[in-house]
Coordinates of C-alpha atoms in Angstrom, one line a residue:
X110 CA 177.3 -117.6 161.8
X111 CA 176.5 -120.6 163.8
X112 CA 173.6 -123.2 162.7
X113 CA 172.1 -124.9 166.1
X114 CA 168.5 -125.1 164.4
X115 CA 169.4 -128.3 162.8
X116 CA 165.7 -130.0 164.3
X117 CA 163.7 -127.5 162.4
X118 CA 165.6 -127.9 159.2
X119 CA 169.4 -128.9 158.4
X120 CA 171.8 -126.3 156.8
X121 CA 173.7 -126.4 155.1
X122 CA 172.8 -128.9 152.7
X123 CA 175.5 -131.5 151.2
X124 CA 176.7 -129.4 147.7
X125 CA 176.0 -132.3 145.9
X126 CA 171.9 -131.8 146.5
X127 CA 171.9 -128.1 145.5
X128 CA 173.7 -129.6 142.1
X129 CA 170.9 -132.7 141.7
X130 CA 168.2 -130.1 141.6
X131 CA 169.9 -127.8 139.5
X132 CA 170.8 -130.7 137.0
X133 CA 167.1 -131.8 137.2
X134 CA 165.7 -128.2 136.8
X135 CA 168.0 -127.4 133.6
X136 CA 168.3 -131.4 132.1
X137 CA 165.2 -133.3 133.2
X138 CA 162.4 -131.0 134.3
X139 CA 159.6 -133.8 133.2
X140 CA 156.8 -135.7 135.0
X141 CA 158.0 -138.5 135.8
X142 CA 155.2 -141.5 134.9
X143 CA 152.9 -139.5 132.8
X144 CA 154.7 -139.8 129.3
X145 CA 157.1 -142.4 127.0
X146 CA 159.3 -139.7 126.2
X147 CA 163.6 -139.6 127.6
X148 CA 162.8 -137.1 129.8
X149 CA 159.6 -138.3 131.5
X150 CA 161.5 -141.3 131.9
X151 CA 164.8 -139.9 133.3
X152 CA 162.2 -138.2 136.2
X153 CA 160.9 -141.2 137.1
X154 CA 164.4 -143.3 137.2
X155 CA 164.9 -140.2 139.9
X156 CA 162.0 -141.1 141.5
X157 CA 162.5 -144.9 141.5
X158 CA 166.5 -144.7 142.3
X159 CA 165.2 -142.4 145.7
X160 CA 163.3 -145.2 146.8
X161 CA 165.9 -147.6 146.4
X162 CA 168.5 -145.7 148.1
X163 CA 165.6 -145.0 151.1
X164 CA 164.8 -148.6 151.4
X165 CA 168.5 -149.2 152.0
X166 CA 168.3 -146.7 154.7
X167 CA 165.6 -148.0 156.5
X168 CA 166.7 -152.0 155.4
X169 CA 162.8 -152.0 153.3
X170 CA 162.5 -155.1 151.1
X171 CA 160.2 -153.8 148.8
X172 CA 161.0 -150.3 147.6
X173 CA 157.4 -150.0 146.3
X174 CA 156.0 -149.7 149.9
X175 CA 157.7 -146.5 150.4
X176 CA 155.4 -143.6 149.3
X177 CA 156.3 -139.8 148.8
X178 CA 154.9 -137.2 150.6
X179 CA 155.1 -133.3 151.3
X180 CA 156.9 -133.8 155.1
X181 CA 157.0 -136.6 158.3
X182 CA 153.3 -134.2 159.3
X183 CA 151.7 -135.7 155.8
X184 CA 152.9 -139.1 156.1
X185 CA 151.6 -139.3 159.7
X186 CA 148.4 -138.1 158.9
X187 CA 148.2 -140.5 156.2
X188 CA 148.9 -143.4 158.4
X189 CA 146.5 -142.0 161.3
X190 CA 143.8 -141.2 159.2
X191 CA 143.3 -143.9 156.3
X192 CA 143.8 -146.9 159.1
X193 CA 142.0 -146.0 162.2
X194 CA 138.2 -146.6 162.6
X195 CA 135.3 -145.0 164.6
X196 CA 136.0 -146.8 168.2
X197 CA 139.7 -147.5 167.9
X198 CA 142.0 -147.0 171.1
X199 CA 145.5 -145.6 170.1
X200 CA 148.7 -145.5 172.7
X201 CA 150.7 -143.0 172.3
X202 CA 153.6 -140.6 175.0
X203 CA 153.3 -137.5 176.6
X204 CA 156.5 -136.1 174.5
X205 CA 154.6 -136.0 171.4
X206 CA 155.0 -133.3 168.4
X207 CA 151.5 -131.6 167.1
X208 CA 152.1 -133.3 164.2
X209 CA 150.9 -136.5 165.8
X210 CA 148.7 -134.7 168.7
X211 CA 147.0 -132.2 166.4
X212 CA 145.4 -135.2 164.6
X213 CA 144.9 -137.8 167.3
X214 CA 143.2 -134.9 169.1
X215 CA 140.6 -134.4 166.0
X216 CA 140.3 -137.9 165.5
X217 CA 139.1 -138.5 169.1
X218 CA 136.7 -136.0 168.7
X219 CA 135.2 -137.8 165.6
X220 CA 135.4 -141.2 168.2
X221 CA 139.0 -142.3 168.4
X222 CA 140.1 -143.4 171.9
X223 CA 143.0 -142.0 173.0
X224 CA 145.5 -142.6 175.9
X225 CA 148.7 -140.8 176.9
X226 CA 151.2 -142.5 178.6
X227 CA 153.1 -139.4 181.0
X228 CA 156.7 -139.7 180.4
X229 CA 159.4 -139.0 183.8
X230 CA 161.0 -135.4 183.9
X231 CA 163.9 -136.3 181.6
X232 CA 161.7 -137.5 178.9
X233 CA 162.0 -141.1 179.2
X234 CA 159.5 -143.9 178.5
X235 CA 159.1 -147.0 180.4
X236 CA 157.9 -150.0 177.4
X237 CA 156.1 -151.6 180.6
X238 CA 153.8 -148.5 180.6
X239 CA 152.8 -149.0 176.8
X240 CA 151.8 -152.9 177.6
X241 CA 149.7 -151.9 180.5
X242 CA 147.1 -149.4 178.2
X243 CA 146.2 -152.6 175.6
X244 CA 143.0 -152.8 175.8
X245 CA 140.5 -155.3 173.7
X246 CA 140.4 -152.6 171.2
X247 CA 143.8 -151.2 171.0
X248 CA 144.8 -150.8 166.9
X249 CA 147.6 -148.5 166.7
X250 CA 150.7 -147.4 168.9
X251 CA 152.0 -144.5 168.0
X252 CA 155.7 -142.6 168.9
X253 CA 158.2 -140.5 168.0
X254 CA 161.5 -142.2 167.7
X255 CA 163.1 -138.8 169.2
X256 CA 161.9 -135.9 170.6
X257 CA 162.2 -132.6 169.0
X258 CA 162.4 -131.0 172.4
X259 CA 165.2 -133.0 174.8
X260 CA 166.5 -135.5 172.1
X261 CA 165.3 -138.4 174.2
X262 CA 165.4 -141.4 172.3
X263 CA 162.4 -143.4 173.1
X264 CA 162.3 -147.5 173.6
X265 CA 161.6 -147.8 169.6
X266 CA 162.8 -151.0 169.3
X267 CA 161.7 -152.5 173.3
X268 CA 157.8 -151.3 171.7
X269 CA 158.1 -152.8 168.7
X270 CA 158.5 -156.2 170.8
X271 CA 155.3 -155.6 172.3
X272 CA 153.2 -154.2 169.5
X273 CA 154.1 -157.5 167.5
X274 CA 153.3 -159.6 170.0
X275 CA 149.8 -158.4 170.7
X276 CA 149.2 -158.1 167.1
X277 CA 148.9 -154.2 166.9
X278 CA 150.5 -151.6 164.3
X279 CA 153.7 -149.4 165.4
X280 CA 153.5 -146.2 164.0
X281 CA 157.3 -144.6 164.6
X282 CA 157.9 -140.5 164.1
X283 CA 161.3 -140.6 162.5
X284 CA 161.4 -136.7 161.8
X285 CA 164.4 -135.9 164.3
X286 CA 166.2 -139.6 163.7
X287 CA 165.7 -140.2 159.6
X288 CA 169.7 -140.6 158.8
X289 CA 170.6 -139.4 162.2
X290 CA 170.3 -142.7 164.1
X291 CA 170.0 -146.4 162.9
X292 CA 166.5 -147.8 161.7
X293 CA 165.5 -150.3 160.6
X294 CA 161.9 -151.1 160.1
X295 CA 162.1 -155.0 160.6
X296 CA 164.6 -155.6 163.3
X297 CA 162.5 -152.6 165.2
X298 CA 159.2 -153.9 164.8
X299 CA 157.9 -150.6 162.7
X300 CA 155.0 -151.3 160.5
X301 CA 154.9 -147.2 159.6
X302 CA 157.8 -145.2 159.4
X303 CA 157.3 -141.9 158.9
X304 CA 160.0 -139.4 157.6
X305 CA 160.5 -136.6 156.3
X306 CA 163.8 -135.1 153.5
X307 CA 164.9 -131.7 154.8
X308 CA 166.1 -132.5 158.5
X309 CA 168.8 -135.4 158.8
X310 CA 168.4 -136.9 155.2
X311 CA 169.4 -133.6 154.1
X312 CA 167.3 -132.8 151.3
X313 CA 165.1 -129.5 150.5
X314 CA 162.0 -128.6 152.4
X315 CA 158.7 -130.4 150.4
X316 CA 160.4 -133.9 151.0
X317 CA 159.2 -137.1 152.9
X318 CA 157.5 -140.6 152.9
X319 CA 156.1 -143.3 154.8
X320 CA 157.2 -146.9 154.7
X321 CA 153.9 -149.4 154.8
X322 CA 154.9 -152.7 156.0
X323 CA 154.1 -155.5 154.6
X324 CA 151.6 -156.6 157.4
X325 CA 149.3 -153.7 156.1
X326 CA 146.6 -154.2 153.4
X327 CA 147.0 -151.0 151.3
X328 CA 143.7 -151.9 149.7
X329 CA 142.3 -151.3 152.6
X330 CA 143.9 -147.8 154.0
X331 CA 142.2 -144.6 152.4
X332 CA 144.3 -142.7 150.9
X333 CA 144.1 -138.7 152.0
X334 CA 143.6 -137.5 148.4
X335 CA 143.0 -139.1 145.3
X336 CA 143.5 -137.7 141.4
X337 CA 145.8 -138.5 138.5
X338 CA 149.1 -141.2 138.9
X339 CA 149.8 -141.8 135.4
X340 CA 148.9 -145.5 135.7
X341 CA 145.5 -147.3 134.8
X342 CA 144.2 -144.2 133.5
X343 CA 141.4 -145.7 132.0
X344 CA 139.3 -146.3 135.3
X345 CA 138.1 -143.2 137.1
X346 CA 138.5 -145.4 140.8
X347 CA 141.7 -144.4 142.2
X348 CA 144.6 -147.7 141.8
X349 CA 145.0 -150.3 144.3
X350 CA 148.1 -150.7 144.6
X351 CA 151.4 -149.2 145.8
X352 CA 152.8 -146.7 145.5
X353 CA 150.0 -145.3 143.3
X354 CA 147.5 -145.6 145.6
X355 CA 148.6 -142.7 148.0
X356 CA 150.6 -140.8 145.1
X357 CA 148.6 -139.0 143.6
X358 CA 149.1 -135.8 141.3
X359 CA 152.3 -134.7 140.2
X360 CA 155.4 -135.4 142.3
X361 CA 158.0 -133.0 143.9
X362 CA 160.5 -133.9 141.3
X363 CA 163.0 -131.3 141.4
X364 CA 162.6 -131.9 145.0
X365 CA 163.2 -135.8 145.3
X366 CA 166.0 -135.3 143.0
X367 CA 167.5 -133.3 145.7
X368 CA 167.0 -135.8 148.4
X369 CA 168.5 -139.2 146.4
X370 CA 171.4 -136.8 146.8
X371 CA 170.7 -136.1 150.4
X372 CA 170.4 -139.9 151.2
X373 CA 173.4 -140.6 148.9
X374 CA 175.3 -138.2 151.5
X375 CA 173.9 -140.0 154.4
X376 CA 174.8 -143.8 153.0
X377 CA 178.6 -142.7 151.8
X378 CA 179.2 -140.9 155.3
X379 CA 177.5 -144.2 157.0
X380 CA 174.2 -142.9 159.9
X381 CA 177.0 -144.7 163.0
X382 CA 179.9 -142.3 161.5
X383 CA 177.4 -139.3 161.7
X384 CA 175.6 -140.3 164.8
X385 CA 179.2 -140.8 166.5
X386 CA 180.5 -137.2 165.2
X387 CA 177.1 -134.9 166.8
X388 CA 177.1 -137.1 169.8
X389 CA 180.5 -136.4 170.6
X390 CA 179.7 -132.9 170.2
X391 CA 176.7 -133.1 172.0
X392 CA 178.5 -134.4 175.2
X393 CA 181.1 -131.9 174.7
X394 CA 178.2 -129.2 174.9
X395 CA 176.4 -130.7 177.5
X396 CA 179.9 -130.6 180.0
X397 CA 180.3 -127.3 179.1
X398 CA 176.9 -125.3 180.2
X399 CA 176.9 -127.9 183.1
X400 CA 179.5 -125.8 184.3
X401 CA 177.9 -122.7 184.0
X402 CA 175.8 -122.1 187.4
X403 CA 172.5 -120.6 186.1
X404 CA 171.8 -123.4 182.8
X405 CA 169.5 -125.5 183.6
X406 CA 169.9 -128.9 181.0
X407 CA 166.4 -130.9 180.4
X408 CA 166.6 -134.5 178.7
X409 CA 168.9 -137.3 179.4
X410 CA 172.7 -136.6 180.3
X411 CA 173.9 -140.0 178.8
X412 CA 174.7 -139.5 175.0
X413 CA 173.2 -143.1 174.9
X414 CA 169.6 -142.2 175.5
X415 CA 169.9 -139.4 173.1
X416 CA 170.4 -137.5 169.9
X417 CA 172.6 -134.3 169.6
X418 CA 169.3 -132.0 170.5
X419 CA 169.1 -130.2 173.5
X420 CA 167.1 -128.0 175.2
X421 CA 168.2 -125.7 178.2
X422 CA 167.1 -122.2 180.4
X423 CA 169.2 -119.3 182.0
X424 CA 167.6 -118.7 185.1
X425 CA 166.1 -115.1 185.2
X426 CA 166.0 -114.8 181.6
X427 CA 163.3 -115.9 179.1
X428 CA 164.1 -118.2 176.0
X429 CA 163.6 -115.7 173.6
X430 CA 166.0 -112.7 174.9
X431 CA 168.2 -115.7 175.1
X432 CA 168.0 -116.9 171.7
X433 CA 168.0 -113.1 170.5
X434 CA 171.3 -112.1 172.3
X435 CA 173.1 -115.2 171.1
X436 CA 172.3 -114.4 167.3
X437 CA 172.9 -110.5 168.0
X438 CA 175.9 -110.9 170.1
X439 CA 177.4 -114.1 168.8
X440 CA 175.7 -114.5 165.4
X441 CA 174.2 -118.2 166.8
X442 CA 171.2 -119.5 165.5
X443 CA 168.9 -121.3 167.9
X444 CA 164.8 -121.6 168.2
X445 CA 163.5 -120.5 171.5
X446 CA 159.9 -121.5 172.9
X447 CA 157.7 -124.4 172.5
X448 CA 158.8 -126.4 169.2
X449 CA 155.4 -127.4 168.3
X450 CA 155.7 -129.6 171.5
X451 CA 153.4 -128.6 174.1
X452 CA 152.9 -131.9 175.7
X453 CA 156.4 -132.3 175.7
X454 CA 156.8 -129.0 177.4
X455 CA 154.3 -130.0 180.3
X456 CA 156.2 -132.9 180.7
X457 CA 159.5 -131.6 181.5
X458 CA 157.9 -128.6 183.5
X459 CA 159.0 -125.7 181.1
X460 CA 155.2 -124.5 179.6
X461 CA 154.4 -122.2 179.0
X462 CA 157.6 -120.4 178.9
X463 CA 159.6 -123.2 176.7
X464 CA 163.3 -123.6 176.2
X465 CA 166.5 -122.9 174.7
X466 CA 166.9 -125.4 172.0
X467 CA 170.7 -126.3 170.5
X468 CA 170.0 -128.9 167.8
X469 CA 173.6 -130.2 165.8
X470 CA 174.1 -131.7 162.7
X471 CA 176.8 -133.2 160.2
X472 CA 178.0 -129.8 159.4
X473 CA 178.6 -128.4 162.9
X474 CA 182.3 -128.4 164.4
X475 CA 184.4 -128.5 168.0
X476 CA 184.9 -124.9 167.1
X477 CA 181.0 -124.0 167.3
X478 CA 180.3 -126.0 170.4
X479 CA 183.0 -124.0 172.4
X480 CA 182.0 -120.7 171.0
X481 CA 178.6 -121.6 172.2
X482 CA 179.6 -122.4 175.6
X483 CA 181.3 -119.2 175.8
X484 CA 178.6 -117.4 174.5
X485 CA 175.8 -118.7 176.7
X486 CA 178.4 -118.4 179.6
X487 CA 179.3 -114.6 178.8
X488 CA 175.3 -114.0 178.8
X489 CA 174.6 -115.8 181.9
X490 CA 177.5 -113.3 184.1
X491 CA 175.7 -110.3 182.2

């Protein structure tokens, strides 16, 4: 078997993650914060040690701005919806994951403004286009740092310029490029990183966060739900203060467990040592079906402009016979269709039909990228 659905989730995980949780499950087990007991307290040196290892990741200087959450579609929401007021005007692209249109598109209905700047065929962005949408009310840009759909990278860091220089917040979608691809929030101008633990950081499903930067008042962002955090128990008004503030009720420990392992993977291997090994085999996939007549490739060609995701069509034949012959035939997992990306779909001129989507990770090998080629090429003569 063949794993190409690496942007949906990663697999195979690192052993070491599957041996965290299992260490936590059968030695730890406690909530971490709510009791004095060696147990409570080994959960939340877990907890603590996740955000340290996380905040060298993303270069964070204080750890306690980085707050868990349940995936990168939580911590977005959290960002979207506890800073932006009736009347505020939001940038965002047209290559955008319903994770961040699905609530910018309720959010205008409740009086949010809303512009989308189109992106060109291959996905790209032009920073030029995000200056020229400031308006007098502009609060909030908002991108992914990938997409989901072509692997574009988008000008992150060229943004980040802008957004600090007319004084607005960045809010970056890290989900495809968390531990795939260099970040760091203060060279990049990123007051709100959001991430999540089961894609590149390679940790379990029910993992993620968002960084706050330090140019944002938590006291004054609503936090999505509020409840028990084991701290100041004795006032019924939820804390002030981080990471409490947006923490609330009992964490995912067996699950953050897992993902101080995942990012311990990430940091030993080094993100330019695993970025070099999936682009390499990313190029070596994309010269491959460009000799195959009937593939059609979407998304940039240059392995600079990109991560090691990539969407492409057989002429004649629809995504989904395409993606069902290659794990019939050739035991290759792939996900067909329109990735939760429908704006990203109209912009590279594949809705409604979608794509083929090949999405690598840390675990794939030369091997799998020329049975692939073979595979899609045997298919495409049939």
């Amino acid at each position: 078997m063949i794993y190409f659905d690496n942007p949906a989730t990663s697999w195979p995980k690192p052993p070491q993650v599957k041996e965290a949780m299992n260490r936590f499950m059968e030695e730890v087990g406690a909530n971490p914060g709510r009791s004095g007991h060696l147990l409570s307290i080994e959960a939340a040196r877990i907890v603590y040690e996740t955000r340290e290892a996380l905040s060298v990741l993303f270069h964070v200087k204080d750890s306690s701005r980085i707050v868990f959450t349940l995936n990168a579609t939580e911590s977005i929401n959290l960002a979207l919806k506890g800073l932006l007021k009736f009347k505020d005007h939001v940038i965002t692209s047209s290559m955008e994951h319903n994770s961040v249109m699905r609530p910018l598109r309720d959010l205008e209905k409740k009086g949010i403004e809303l512009s989308i700047i189109p992106c060109s065929n291959e996905a790209m962005l032009d920073p030029q286009e995000v200056e020229r949408k400031i308006r007098s009310n502009t609060r909030m840009v908002v991108l992914n740092h990938a997409s989901n759909v072509t692997g574009t990278l988008l000008p992150v860091k060229e943004v980040g310029f802008i957004t600090r220089r007319h004084d607005l917040l960045f809010l970056v979608d890290a989900a495809q490029t968390a531990g795939a691809y260099p970040i760091d929030v203060e060279r990049d101008g990123i007051d709100l990183l959001a991430f999540t633990g089961h894609k590149s950081l390679y940790g379990p499903q029910g993992t993620g966060g968002l960084v706050i930067g330090e140019c944002i008042n938590e006291k004054e962002m609503i936090p999505l739900k509020q409840g028990g955090t084991g701290s100041r128990s004795e006032f019924e008004e939820q804390p002030d203060f981080l990471p409490d503030r947006f923490e609330s009720g009992t964490p995912n420990g067996v699950g953050i467990a897992g993902l101080l392992a995942g990012v311990q993977f990430v940091l030993e291997k080094g993100v330019e040592q695993i970025r070099q090994k999936e682009i390499t085999l990313i190029q070596k996939l994309i010269e491959g079906l460009k000799e195959i007549p009937q593939v059609k490739l979407y998304g940039p060609q240059n392995q600079g402009d990109r991560i090691a995701t990539l969407s492409f069509n057989l002429t004649s034949l629809s995504p989904s016979n395409v993606a069902l012959r290659l794990e019939k035939e050739f035991g290759i997992l792939c996900r067909p269709g329109l990735h939760c990306a429908p704006a990203a779909h109209h912009t590279i001129g594949t809705f409604p039909g979608g794509t083929i989507r090949f999405g690598l990770g840390a675990f794939n090998t030369d091997m799998d990228i020329e049975t692939a080629i073979q595979a899609v090429s045997q298919i495409s003569k049939k």
